[in-house]
mmCIF file of C-alpha atoms in Angstrom:
data_model
loop_
_atom_site.group_PDB
_atom_site.id
_atom_site.type_symbol
_atom_site.label_atom_id
_atom_site.label_comp_id
_atom_site.label_asym_id
_atom_site.label_seq_id
_atom_site.Cartn_x
_atom_site.Cartn_y
_atom_site.Cartn_z
ATOM 1 C CA MET A 565 50.479 -50.989 -32.207
ATOM 2 C CA ALA A 566 51.937 -47.494 -32.641
ATOM 3 C CA VAL A 567 49.179 -46.613 -35.109
ATOM 4 C CA TYR A 568 46.409 -47.597 -32.679
ATOM 5 C CA ALA A 569 48.133 -45.735 -29.825
ATOM 6 C CA ALA A 570 48.377 -42.623 -32.014
ATOM 7 C CA LEU A 571 44.701 -42.928 -32.965
ATOM 8 C CA PHE A 572 43.549 -43.149 -29.333
ATOM 9 C CA LEU A 573 45.874 -40.279 -28.424
ATOM 10 C CA LEU A 574 44.313 -38.162 -31.179
ATOM 11 C CA VAL A 575 40.791 -38.938 -29.944
ATOM 12 C CA ALA A 576 41.789 -38.102 -26.363
ATOM 13 C CA SER A 577 43.407 -34.840 -27.514
ATOM 14 C CA VAL A 578 40.299 -33.747 -29.405
ATOM 15 C CA ALA A 579 38.081 -34.556 -26.402
ATOM 16 C CA GLY A 580 40.437 -32.665 -24.099
ATOM 17 C CA VAL A 581 40.504 -29.584 -26.329
ATOM 18 C CA LEU A 582 36.696 -29.554 -26.607
ATOM 19 C CA THR A 583 36.346 -29.929 -22.837
ATOM 20 C CA VAL A 584 38.757 -27.066 -22.081
ATOM 21 C CA THR A 585 37.628 -24.617 -24.768
ATOM 22 C CA ALA A 586 33.863 -25.105 -24.504
ATOM 23 C CA ASP A 587 32.031 -22.109 -23.007
ATOM 24 C CA SER A 588 29.543 -23.073 -20.343
ATOM 25 C CA PRO A 589 26.145 -21.403 -20.934
ATOM 26 C CA GLU A 590 24.795 -19.270 -18.098
ATOM 27 C CA ILE A 591 21.383 -17.976 -17.083
ATOM 28 C CA GLY A 592 20.685 -14.499 -18.413
ATOM 29 C CA PHE A 593 17.777 -12.323 -19.614
ATOM 30 C CA GLU A 594 18.151 -9.893 -22.516
ATOM 31 C CA ASN A 595 14.914 -8.025 -21.758
ATOM 32 C CA PRO A 596 13.903 -8.615 -18.127
ATOM 33 C CA ASP A 597 10.617 -7.142 -16.943
ATOM 34 C CA TYR A 598 12.304 -5.349 -14.069
ATOM 35 C CA VAL A 599 15.892 -4.259 -13.385
ATOM 36 C CA VAL A 600 16.331 -3.237 -9.744
ATOM 37 C CA SER A 601 19.435 -2.092 -7.888
ATOM 38 C CA ASP A 602 20.032 -2.644 -4.193
ATOM 39 C CA GLY A 603 17.766 -0.372 -2.123
ATOM 40 C CA GLU A 604 15.561 0.663 -5.052
ATOM 41 C CA THR A 605 11.776 0.431 -5.339
ATOM 42 C CA VAL A 606 10.015 -1.523 -8.070
ATOM 43 C CA GLU A 607 6.300 -1.217 -8.920
ATOM 44 C CA VAL A 608 4.487 -4.419 -9.866
ATOM 45 C CA GLU A 609 0.789 -4.165 -10.781
ATOM 46 C CA GLY A 610 0.413 -0.982 -8.768
ATOM 47 C CA GLN A 611 2.178 -2.353 -5.677
ATOM 48 C CA GLU A 612 5.540 -0.907 -4.607
ATOM 49 C CA TYR A 613 8.283 -3.256 -3.426
ATOM 50 C CA VAL A 614 11.637 -2.345 -1.893
ATOM 51 C CA VAL A 615 14.543 -4.640 -2.838
ATOM 52 C CA GLN A 616 17.493 -5.263 -0.516
ATOM 53 C CA ILE A 617 20.379 -7.435 -1.768
ATOM 54 C CA SER A 618 22.713 -9.170 0.654
ATOM 55 C CA GLU A 619 25.164 -12.056 0.817
ATOM 56 C CA ILE A 620 24.542 -15.320 2.657
ATOM 57 C CA GLU A 621 26.607 -18.424 3.259
ATOM 58 C CA GLU A 622 26.146 -20.622 0.224
ATOM 59 C CA SER A 623 24.751 -24.104 0.812
ATOM 60 C CA GLY A 624 25.025 -25.212 -2.801
ATOM 61 C CA GLY A 625 25.802 -23.827 -6.235
ATOM 62 C CA GLY A 626 23.235 -22.906 -8.877
ATOM 63 C CA HIS A 627 23.362 -23.827 -12.587
ATOM 64 C CA GLY A 628 26.870 -23.345 -13.925
ATOM 65 C CA GLY A 629 28.278 -22.448 -10.509
ATOM 66 C CA GLY A 630 30.206 -24.237 -7.807
ATOM 67 C CA GLY A 631 29.398 -24.655 -4.152
ATOM 68 C CA GLY A 632 31.099 -23.058 -1.184
ATOM 69 C CA GLY A 633 31.649 -19.402 -0.278
ATOM 70 C CA THR A 634 28.719 -17.004 -0.364
ATOM 71 C CA SER A 635 25.737 -16.392 -2.601
ATOM 72 C CA LEU A 636 23.358 -13.495 -3.121
ATOM 73 C CA VAL A 637 19.827 -13.242 -1.781
ATOM 74 C CA ALA A 638 17.254 -10.506 -2.304
ATOM 75 C CA THR A 639 14.716 -9.457 0.310
ATOM 76 C CA ILE A 640 11.637 -7.986 -1.374
ATOM 77 C CA GLU A 641 9.330 -6.042 0.954
ATOM 78 C CA ARG A 642 6.082 -4.133 0.650
ATOM 79 C CA ASN A 643 3.719 -2.460 3.099
ATOM 80 C CA VAL A 644 0.195 -3.858 3.115
ATOM 81 C CA THR A 645 -2.902 -2.576 4.879
ATOM 82 C CA VAL A 646 -4.708 -5.157 6.991
ATOM 83 C CA GLU A 647 -7.804 -4.976 9.167
ATOM 84 C CA GLN A 648 -7.305 -5.762 12.838
ATOM 85 C CA SER A 649 -9.892 -6.158 15.560
ATOM 86 C CA GLU A 650 -10.229 -6.381 19.313
ATOM 87 C CA ALA A 651 -13.141 -7.448 21.519
ATOM 88 C CA TRP A 652 -13.932 -5.760 24.844
ATOM 89 C CA ALA A 653 -15.924 -7.955 27.194
ATOM 90 C CA ASN A 654 -18.731 -6.465 29.241
ATOM 91 C CA GLY A 655 -17.355 -5.515 32.680
ATOM 92 C CA SER A 656 -13.692 -5.661 31.634
ATOM 93 C CA THR A 657 -11.168 -2.887 32.212
ATOM 94 C CA VAL A 658 -9.308 -1.321 29.282
ATOM 95 C CA GLN A 659 -6.592 1.300 28.914
ATOM 96 C CA VAL A 660 -7.571 4.228 26.704
ATOM 97 C CA GLY A 661 -5.017 7.011 26.658
ATOM 98 C CA GLU A 662 -3.444 7.261 30.086
ATOM 99 C CA GLN A 663 -6.642 6.314 31.911
ATOM 100 C CA GLU A 664 -8.316 3.016 32.771
ATOM 101 C CA TRP A 665 -11.975 2.550 31.894
ATOM 102 C CA ARG A 666 -14.593 -0.079 32.678
ATOM 103 C CA VAL A 667 -16.681 -1.401 29.805
ATOM 104 C CA GLU A 668 -20.410 -1.409 30.545
ATOM 105 C CA ILE A 669 -23.087 -2.751 28.197
ATOM 106 C CA ALA A 670 -26.722 -2.462 29.228
ATOM 107 C CA GLY A 671 -29.502 -4.678 27.859
ATOM 108 C CA GLU A 672 -29.641 -7.803 25.721
ATOM 109 C CA ASN A 673 -30.202 -5.851 22.492
ATOM 110 C CA ALA A 674 -27.650 -3.125 23.152
ATOM 111 C CA SER A 675 -26.269 -1.169 20.194
ATOM 112 C CA GLU A 676 -23.808 0.890 22.219
ATOM 113 C CA PHE A 677 -21.456 0.568 25.167
ATOM 114 C CA THR A 678 -20.200 2.967 27.816
ATOM 115 C CA LEU A 679 -16.671 3.522 29.077
ATOM 116 C CA VAL A 680 -16.776 4.456 32.759
ATOM 117 C CA GLU A 681 -13.631 6.047 34.145
ATOM 118 C CA VAL A 682 -11.831 4.032 36.824
ATOM 119 C CA PRO A 683 -10.129 6.670 38.975
ATOM 120 C CA ASP A 684 -6.752 5.933 40.538
ATOM 121 C CA ARG A 685 -7.932 6.182 44.106
ATOM 122 C CA GLN A 686 -4.516 5.445 45.581
ATOM 123 C CA ALA A 687 -2.911 8.308 43.662
ATOM 124 C CA ILE A 688 -5.691 10.696 44.724
ATOM 125 C CA LEU A 689 -5.318 9.761 48.393
ATOM 126 C CA GLU A 690 -1.519 10.086 48.306
ATOM 127 C CA ALA A 691 -1.824 13.532 46.741
ATOM 128 C CA ASP A 692 -4.083 14.752 49.579
ATOM 129 C CA PRO A 693 -2.024 15.516 52.719
ATOM 130 C CA GLN A 694 -5.173 15.638 54.838
ATOM 131 C CA ALA A 695 -6.408 12.172 53.863
ATOM 132 C CA ASP A 696 -5.208 8.778 54.978
ATOM 133 C CA ASN A 697 -3.628 6.718 52.215
ATOM 134 C CA GLU A 698 -6.185 3.943 52.670
ATOM 135 C CA THR A 699 -9.948 3.878 52.840
ATOM 136 C CA VAL A 700 -11.716 2.320 55.823
ATOM 137 C CA ALA A 701 -14.745 0.043 55.789
ATOM 138 C CA ARG A 702 -17.651 0.491 58.151
ATOM 139 C CA ASP A 703 -20.913 -1.410 58.411
ATOM 140 C CA ASP A 704 -22.680 1.207 56.323
ATOM 141 C CA GLY A 705 -20.060 1.653 53.630
ATOM 142 C CA GLU A 706 -16.548 2.704 52.694
ATOM 143 C CA TYR A 707 -15.004 5.974 53.895
ATOM 144 C CA VAL A 708 -11.946 8.173 53.591
ATOM 145 C CA VAL A 709 -10.449 9.488 56.831
ATOM 146 C CA VAL A 710 -9.804 13.206 56.420
ATOM 147 C CA THR A 711 -7.943 15.042 59.223
ATOM 148 C CA GLU A 712 -8.291 18.816 59.482
ATOM 149 C CA ASP A 713 -7.313 20.931 62.549
ATOM 150 C CA ASP A 714 -6.488 17.743 64.416
ATOM 151 C CA GLU A 715 -10.022 16.537 63.868
ATOM 152 C CA SER A 716 -10.681 13.394 61.778
ATOM 153 C CA THR A 717 -13.804 13.048 59.681
ATOM 154 C CA LEU A 718 -15.157 10.058 57.789
ATOM 155 C CA VAL A 719 -16.090 11.107 54.258
ATOM 156 C CA PRO A 720 -18.015 8.584 52.081
ATOM 157 C CA VAL A 721 -15.980 7.558 49.063
ATOM 158 C CA GLU A 722 -18.863 8.616 46.819
ATOM 159 C CA GLU A 723 -18.453 12.177 48.064
ATOM 160 C CA TYR A 724 -14.657 12.250 48.349
ATOM 161 C CA PHE A 725 -13.669 10.907 44.953
ATOM 162 C CA PRO A 726 -14.731 12.796 41.794
ATOM 163 C CA THR A 727 -17.645 11.495 39.751
ATOM 164 C CA PRO A 728 -16.264 9.113 37.079
ATOM 165 C CA GLU A 729 -16.375 10.381 33.522
ATOM 166 C CA GLU A 730 -18.498 8.365 31.100
ATOM 167 C CA ARG A 731 -18.148 8.013 27.330
ATOM 168 C CA SER A 732 -20.711 6.197 25.186
ATOM 169 C CA TYR A 733 -20.091 4.784 21.703
ATOM 170 C CA ALA A 734 -22.558 3.231 19.275
ATOM 171 C CA THR A 735 -21.957 0.968 16.294
ATOM 172 C CA GLY A 736 -20.125 2.985 13.604
ATOM 173 C CA ASP A 737 -18.601 5.523 16.028
ATOM 174 C CA SER A 738 -14.836 6.131 15.963
ATOM 175 C CA PHE A 739 -12.342 7.220 18.590
ATOM 176 C CA ALA A 740 -8.596 7.144 19.324
ATOM 177 C CA TYR A 741 -7.203 4.002 20.925
ATOM 178 C CA ALA A 742 -3.621 2.659 21.135
ATOM 179 C CA ASP A 743 -2.249 4.993 18.432
ATOM 180 C CA HIS A 744 -5.085 4.036 16.073
ATOM 181 C CA THR A 745 -8.452 5.422 15.091
ATOM 182 C CA VAL A 746 -10.801 2.543 15.832
ATOM 183 C CA THR A 747 -14.407 2.037 14.769
ATOM 184 C CA VAL A 748 -17.106 0.188 16.697
ATOM 185 C CA ASP A 749 -17.937 -2.751 14.432
ATOM 186 C CA GLY A 750 -20.660 -4.276 16.594
ATOM 187 C CA VAL A 751 -22.063 -4.492 20.114
ATOM 188 C CA THR A 752 -23.726 -7.443 21.826
ATOM 189 C CA ALA A 753 -24.761 -8.055 25.415
ATOM 190 C CA ASP A 754 -21.407 -9.734 26.060
ATOM 191 C CA GLN A 755 -18.880 -7.616 24.195
ATOM 192 C CA ALA A 756 -18.057 -4.713 21.911
ATOM 193 C CA VAL A 757 -15.881 -5.322 18.847
ATOM 194 C CA LEU A 758 -13.519 -2.636 17.549
ATOM 195 C CA VAL A 759 -11.835 -2.662 14.133
ATOM 196 C CA TRP A 760 -9.074 -0.571 12.572
ATOM 197 C CA GLU A 761 -6.634 -0.630 9.695
ATOM 198 C CA ALA A 762 -2.921 -1.160 10.299
ATOM 199 C CA THR A 763 0.133 -1.315 8.067
ATOM 200 C CA GLU A 764 2.225 -4.489 8.064
ATOM 201 C CA THR A 765 5.420 -5.297 6.192
ATOM 202 C CA GLU A 766 5.273 -8.339 3.909
ATOM 203 C CA SER A 767 8.734 -9.784 3.248
ATOM 204 C CA ILE A 768 9.825 -12.336 0.607
ATOM 205 C CA GLU A 769 13.321 -13.788 0.195
ATOM 206 C CA VAL A 770 14.484 -15.033 -3.193
ATOM 207 C CA GLU A 771 17.809 -16.544 -4.248
ATOM 208 C CA ASP A 772 19.443 -16.539 -7.666
ATOM 209 C CA GLU A 773 17.242 -18.321 -10.245
ATOM 210 C CA GLY A 774 14.412 -18.582 -7.718
ATOM 211 C CA ILE A 775 10.750 -18.065 -8.632
ATOM 212 C CA VAL A 776 8.904 -15.325 -6.746
ATOM 213 C CA THR A 777 5.244 -14.288 -6.966
ATOM 214 C CA LEU A 778 4.631 -10.538 -6.688
ATOM 215 C CA VAL A 779 0.936 -9.664 -6.495
ATOM 216 C CA GLU A 780 -0.265 -12.298 -9.030
ATOM 217 C CA THR A 781 2.774 -12.362 -11.316
ATOM 218 C CA ASP A 782 5.334 -15.201 -11.287
ATOM 219 C CA LEU A 783 8.867 -13.914 -11.882
ATOM 220 C CA VAL A 784 12.235 -15.647 -12.050
ATOM 221 C CA ALA A 785 15.078 -13.802 -10.307
ATOM 222 C CA HIS A 786 18.632 -13.488 -11.584
ATOM 223 C CA PHE A 787 21.502 -11.428 -10.164
ATOM 224 C CA ALA A 788 23.284 -9.611 -12.992
ATOM 225 C CA ASP A 789 25.927 -8.590 -10.437
ATOM 226 C CA SER A 790 26.262 -8.173 -6.683
ATOM 227 C CA SER A 791 23.948 -5.122 -6.612
ATOM 228 C CA THR A 792 21.536 -5.616 -9.533
ATOM 229 C CA LEU A 793 18.535 -7.927 -9.667
ATOM 230 C CA HIS A 794 16.728 -8.915 -12.856
ATOM 231 C CA LEU A 795 13.121 -10.124 -12.649
ATOM 232 C CA SER A 796 11.595 -11.789 -15.710
ATOM 233 C CA SER A 797 8.178 -13.276 -16.379
ATOM 234 C CA ASP A 798 9.667 -15.416 -19.200
ATOM 235 C CA ILE A 799 9.544 -18.639 -17.205
ATOM 236 C CA GLU A 800 9.636 -20.767 -20.359
ATOM 237 C CA GLY A 801 12.785 -18.996 -21.537
ATOM 238 C CA TYR A 802 14.400 -19.614 -18.160
ATOM 239 C CA GLU A 803 13.495 -23.316 -18.254
ATOM 240 C CA SER A 804 14.900 -23.553 -21.796
ATOM 241 C CA GLN A 805 18.214 -22.106 -20.599
ATOM 242 C CA VAL A 806 18.281 -24.572 -17.717
ATOM 243 C CA ALA A 807 17.751 -27.434 -20.183
ATOM 244 C CA GLN A 808 20.624 -26.145 -22.341
ATOM 245 C CA ILE A 809 22.929 -25.993 -19.346
ATOM 246 C CA GLU A 810 22.000 -29.537 -18.309
ATOM 247 C CA GLN A 811 22.612 -30.762 -21.871
ATOM 248 C CA PHE A 812 26.000 -29.015 -21.969
ATOM 249 C CA GLU A 813 26.989 -30.614 -18.668
ATOM 250 C CA GLN A 814 26.026 -34.051 -20.026
ATOM 251 C CA TYR A 815 28.079 -33.520 -23.220
ATOM 252 C CA ASN A 816 31.017 -32.153 -21.257
ATOM 253 C CA SER A 817 30.894 -35.121 -18.882
ATOM 254 C CA GLY A 818 30.850 -37.499 -21.861
ATOM 255 C CA LEU A 819 33.874 -35.806 -23.455
ATOM 256 C CA PHE A 820 35.772 -36.055 -20.195
ATOM 257 C CA ARG A 821 35.068 -39.773 -20.035
ATOM 258 C CA VAL A 822 36.305 -40.125 -23.650
ATOM 259 C CA LEU A 823 39.504 -38.291 -22.653
ATOM 260 C CA ILE A 824 40.143 -40.631 -19.721
ATOM 261 C CA LEU A 825 39.312 -43.745 -21.761
ATOM 262 C CA GLY A 826 41.568 -42.626 -24.634
ATOM 263 C CA LEU A 827 44.542 -41.983 -22.382
ATOM 264 C CA PHE A 828 43.987 -45.279 -20.615
ATOM 265 C CA SER A 829 43.897 -47.095 -23.981
ATOM 266 C CA VAL A 830 47.169 -45.445 -25.061
ATOM 267 C CA VAL A 831 48.891 -46.537 -21.867
ATOM 268 C CA LEU A 832 47.459 -50.046 -22.212
ATOM 269 C CA LEU A 833 48.587 -50.403 -25.841
ATOM 270 C CA LEU A 834 52.070 -49.066 -25.176
ATOM 271 C CA GLY A 835 52.406 -51.364 -22.202
ATOM 272 C CA ALA A 836 51.312 -54.354 -24.275
ATOM 273 C CA ALA A 837 53.876 -53.497 -26.951
ATOM 274 C CA PHE A 838 56.748 -54.044 -24.545
ATOM 275 C CA ILE A 839 55.595 -57.409 -23.240
ATOM 276 C CA PRO A 840 58.264 -59.984 -24.346
ATOM 277 C CA SER A 841 57.073 -62.639 -26.786
ATOM 278 C CA ARG A 842 56.978 -66.269 -25.659
ATOM 279 C CA TYR A 843 57.942 -67.490 -29.104
#
C-alpha cells in the first residue's frame, strides 16, 4: 500500500512541478510592420493615421491574460476628403454670408439660377427716424409712411427700399458659401445642386489582438506596453501563436487534473490502509 501511495505521490509531484514551472506563451511579433507610440502618426499605403492609446474597463481577458481591471484600446484616426452636396429649390430662401437671398430659376431648360437679395426691411425702417416701423397697405399697393417737417408722405416700397442685388451662377461656377467654396453641379427647373469637398475624421477602435483594416491592409494589433502599439500583417503567424496558447492551456489543464487525481489517490490509499481487518 505504501508503495502505491508513494507512486501516486510522485506522479502528483511531477504534474505539480510542471504546472508551476511551465512558461505560458504570449502573443508577440518580432518584426511588426508598424511600431507606433501613443500620439504618433503612421503611414499605411500613402494614408496617414494618428494613433491614440487609452485604458478602458476590461470586460474579459485576452489570450494568456485574466479578466478584471483595465485593458488598452487604440483609437486610429485619419482625415478623409468627401464630396458633399446641397439642393436649393426654386423660390426658396438661403443664407449666403450675412444676407438672405431668394433662389430664382427661369425656364424649363435653365442652365443657371439667380440669387435675389432679400433686404431686411424691418431693420431698414428701424434705422430711419423719419419712417414708421411698419409699412401700410392701400388699395393700390404697399407704402412706407415717411414724416418730414410734421408732414407725412406715403412712399411706395419699390421707391423707398433699395433695389435688390442679383447674382447669377451657371453650371460649373463657384462661389463662397458656409465656409466652403461650392460649385454648381447642375440646374433644373425645380432646383440647383451645389457640391463641395469637405474633410471628415474617420475613427477606428482596436483592442489588443484585434484585427483592423487600414486602407486595404488587414493588420493584427498588439500592445507591447501601455504606450506602444505593434501592427503586423502576419495574420497566419498570429493565428499560429493563438493555437499554441490554446494547446498549452489544454496541457496545463490536464496536468492540473493529474495533480488532483494523484493527491486524491494517495489520500484514498492511506485511508484504506488504516481500515481494521474483519479477519
